[in-house]
XYZ file of C-alpha atoms in Angstrom:
244
model
C 75.345 153.211 90.310
C 75.054 152.900 86.660
C 74.496 149.212 85.192
C 77.823 149.202 83.527
C 79.645 150.235 86.599
C 77.923 147.330 88.179
C 79.287 144.884 85.825
C 82.914 146.358 85.907
C 82.995 145.935 89.575
C 81.720 142.384 89.413
C 84.343 141.319 87.082
C 86.992 143.040 89.201
C 85.816 140.748 92.059
C 85.282 137.792 90.136
C 87.676 137.259 87.170
C 90.676 135.687 88.847
C 88.508 133.155 90.547
C 85.412 132.505 88.414
C 86.752 133.329 84.744
C 86.126 129.913 83.678
C 82.732 129.580 85.041
C 80.692 132.132 83.091
C 77.448 131.107 84.895
C 78.902 132.522 87.947
C 79.730 135.604 86.040
C 76.255 135.856 85.017
C 75.316 135.342 88.474
C 72.757 132.603 87.687
C 73.459 130.739 90.992
C 72.915 131.662 94.437
C 75.904 130.397 96.370
C 79.714 129.894 95.594
C 80.201 126.098 95.393
C 77.524 125.062 92.882
C 78.720 123.420 89.893
C 76.886 123.080 86.689
C 76.634 119.716 85.380
C 77.752 118.789 81.774
C 73.821 117.955 80.908
C 72.574 121.058 82.279
C 74.978 123.224 79.960
C 74.237 120.938 77.088
C 70.516 121.401 77.538
C 70.827 125.131 77.588
C 73.174 125.471 74.681
C 70.731 123.029 72.615
C 67.729 125.428 73.467
C 69.785 128.417 71.965
C 70.608 126.527 69.025
C 67.151 125.590 68.233
C 65.894 128.850 68.747
C 68.144 130.729 66.667
C 67.793 127.881 64.146
C 71.666 128.213 63.936
C 73.298 126.777 60.849
C 77.337 126.468 60.117
C 77.391 129.210 57.627
C 75.506 131.879 59.416
C 76.784 135.269 60.660
C 76.326 135.369 64.134
C 76.640 138.048 66.879
C 76.002 137.889 70.608
C 74.708 140.857 72.183
C 75.707 141.471 75.763
C 78.224 138.408 75.350
C 79.798 138.970 78.704
C 82.624 136.911 79.304
C 81.943 135.086 76.073
C 81.026 131.501 77.513
C 77.972 130.967 75.401
C 79.710 132.628 72.367
C 82.609 130.243 72.631
C 80.421 127.112 72.827
C 78.365 128.298 69.686
C 81.541 129.082 67.819
C 82.854 125.762 67.576
C 79.997 124.847 64.884
C 80.335 128.077 62.821
C 82.531 128.217 59.603
C 82.705 132.090 60.203
C 84.255 133.585 63.445
C 81.105 135.137 65.524
C 81.177 138.540 66.865
C 80.355 139.395 70.666
C 79.289 142.893 71.832
C 79.247 144.014 75.417
C 79.590 147.476 77.101
C 82.032 146.295 79.753
C 85.576 146.258 78.410
C 87.031 143.820 81.362
C 84.144 141.323 80.336
C 85.360 141.674 76.495
C 88.868 141.101 77.816
C 87.988 137.936 79.151
C 85.910 136.803 76.158
C 88.873 137.274 73.979
C 91.063 134.870 75.799
C 88.226 132.140 75.591
C 87.307 132.749 72.139
C 90.785 134.148 70.413
C 89.357 133.800 67.024
C 86.098 135.475 67.566
C 85.625 139.652 66.961
C 84.723 141.503 69.991
C 83.389 145.178 69.886
C 82.545 147.378 72.884
C 79.293 148.967 72.277
C 75.577 149.414 73.687
C 72.434 147.747 72.598
C 70.224 150.451 71.461
C 73.200 152.338 69.841
C 74.600 149.297 67.965
C 77.594 150.258 65.646
C 76.306 148.062 62.783
C 74.769 148.502 59.547
C 71.369 147.653 58.699
C 70.847 143.904 57.994
C 74.416 142.709 58.824
C 73.828 139.326 60.722
C 72.004 136.081 60.004
C 71.566 135.302 63.557
C 71.227 137.577 66.830
C 71.555 136.348 70.249
C 70.750 138.384 73.209
C 70.782 136.066 76.279
C 70.235 136.878 79.737
C 70.490 140.990 78.939
C 67.307 142.606 78.751
C 66.488 141.073 82.022
C 68.780 143.944 83.491
C 67.096 146.635 81.939
C 64.349 148.312 84.222
C 63.168 151.065 81.713
C 60.445 150.036 79.038
C 61.583 152.899 76.450
C 65.062 151.486 76.701
C 64.100 148.013 76.024
C 61.638 148.897 73.267
C 64.606 151.237 71.663
C 67.047 148.121 72.063
C 64.702 145.761 70.533
C 64.182 147.882 67.531
C 67.872 148.342 67.267
C 68.383 144.578 67.406
C 65.773 143.843 64.521
C 67.494 146.541 62.748
C 70.770 144.504 62.090
C 69.248 141.281 61.383
C 69.122 140.373 57.593
C 65.909 139.244 55.743
C 64.964 135.625 56.634
C 67.070 136.179 59.943
C 66.304 135.146 63.391
C 66.809 137.021 66.324
C 66.722 135.035 70.184
C 66.299 137.466 73.122
C 66.351 134.947 75.969
C 65.459 134.692 79.697
C 62.866 137.465 80.164
C 61.057 137.234 83.283
C 57.137 137.315 83.117
C 55.710 139.669 85.575
C 52.477 137.805 86.162
C 54.388 134.696 86.986
C 56.906 135.920 89.161
C 55.727 134.109 92.273
C 56.297 130.952 90.475
C 59.949 132.098 89.935
C 60.182 132.950 93.631
C 58.885 129.366 94.481
C 61.343 127.749 91.908
C 64.336 129.751 93.309
C 63.554 128.681 96.792
C 63.300 125.025 95.956
C 66.410 125.459 93.928
C 68.451 126.887 96.793
C 67.086 124.127 99.384
C 68.486 121.408 96.557
C 71.988 123.097 96.383
C 72.028 123.006 100.254
C 71.791 119.307 100.325
C 73.775 118.497 97.291
C 76.963 120.981 97.353
C 79.499 122.325 99.681
C 78.410 125.936 99.670
C 80.246 129.207 100.099
C 79.140 132.745 100.764
C 76.399 134.298 98.634
C 78.012 135.273 95.152
C 74.746 137.639 94.367
C 75.329 139.782 97.564
C 78.544 140.911 96.145
C 77.033 142.945 93.404
C 73.197 143.168 93.142
C 71.780 143.333 89.504
C 68.352 144.742 88.938
C 65.916 142.432 87.510
C 63.040 143.598 84.950
C 59.593 141.916 85.126
C 58.240 141.964 81.757
C 54.569 142.864 81.150
C 53.811 140.576 78.287
C 50.480 142.478 76.893
C 52.349 145.581 76.836
C 55.478 143.960 74.838
C 53.087 142.274 72.554
C 51.454 145.691 71.856
C 54.836 147.399 71.024
C 55.757 144.563 68.807
C 52.681 144.399 66.531
C 52.465 148.442 66.554
C 56.273 147.849 65.027
C 55.327 145.317 62.617
C 57.874 143.019 64.329
C 57.293 139.448 63.310
C 57.770 137.334 66.739
C 56.716 134.238 68.809
C 57.375 133.882 72.393
C 58.415 130.327 73.918
C 59.357 128.885 77.354
C 62.722 129.510 78.337
C 65.570 127.125 79.221
C 65.257 126.216 83.155
C 68.036 128.104 85.081
C 67.282 125.967 87.849
C 67.362 122.633 85.987
C 68.403 119.508 87.771
C 67.868 115.812 87.282
C 64.177 115.163 87.362
C 63.034 118.819 86.851
C 61.543 120.372 83.312
C 64.034 121.574 80.766
C 61.990 124.763 80.138
C 59.982 126.860 82.352
C 57.251 129.368 81.784
C 58.018 131.839 84.407
C 60.685 133.005 81.924
C 60.349 133.177 78.297
C 62.204 133.755 75.102
C 61.131 136.192 72.492
C 62.209 135.150 69.049
C 62.011 137.833 66.112
C 61.866 136.887 62.533
C 62.569 139.226 59.423
């Protein structure tokens, strides 16, 4: 099944019950019944703002915005309404309800319907993780870089490191055990619609970026399995920051 159809089917299942819980719409959790503490949400949002070096007057777009949970949070600190783009129309309908003053566009990364250098800041968070083809990923990064302005910043977040996938597996198992002991859990949400997960070959990614003359840095990602006493960042996921 095409990736777009998977997301359409997922939202048809989830929208009535989980529309206000974007972290479940994104399937960051393992079982129904898990609640993200406010501190965890704040840590993630602060990580995104730092990575983007986001300022009040910046023109921002969120690529792969989904139901608009992250965009809605960032919107509160901006003087200009941001834009959200997603290929899933039902997701955009949910996002419009959450952020009625933002603008939303249906489209695909890799064929973005925007002119060159249209935005000061570009966010693409937990999106390329679902793209399995390297050629499509590189095409998407080039297209994203095209629309950012001079002196702009792109944050492409939550990319799994192929060489550290066993560390991820252990962290996920530890988090599952934590959730078993701290929440009243329901059935597995992930089993409803399995999403593919790309493991990134960092040397291959670096080679593409350097051949393309794209200025970049890699940094550890926010820890999606964060709980009290755990590190706020992890190195089995990384963020790719592009600067022009």
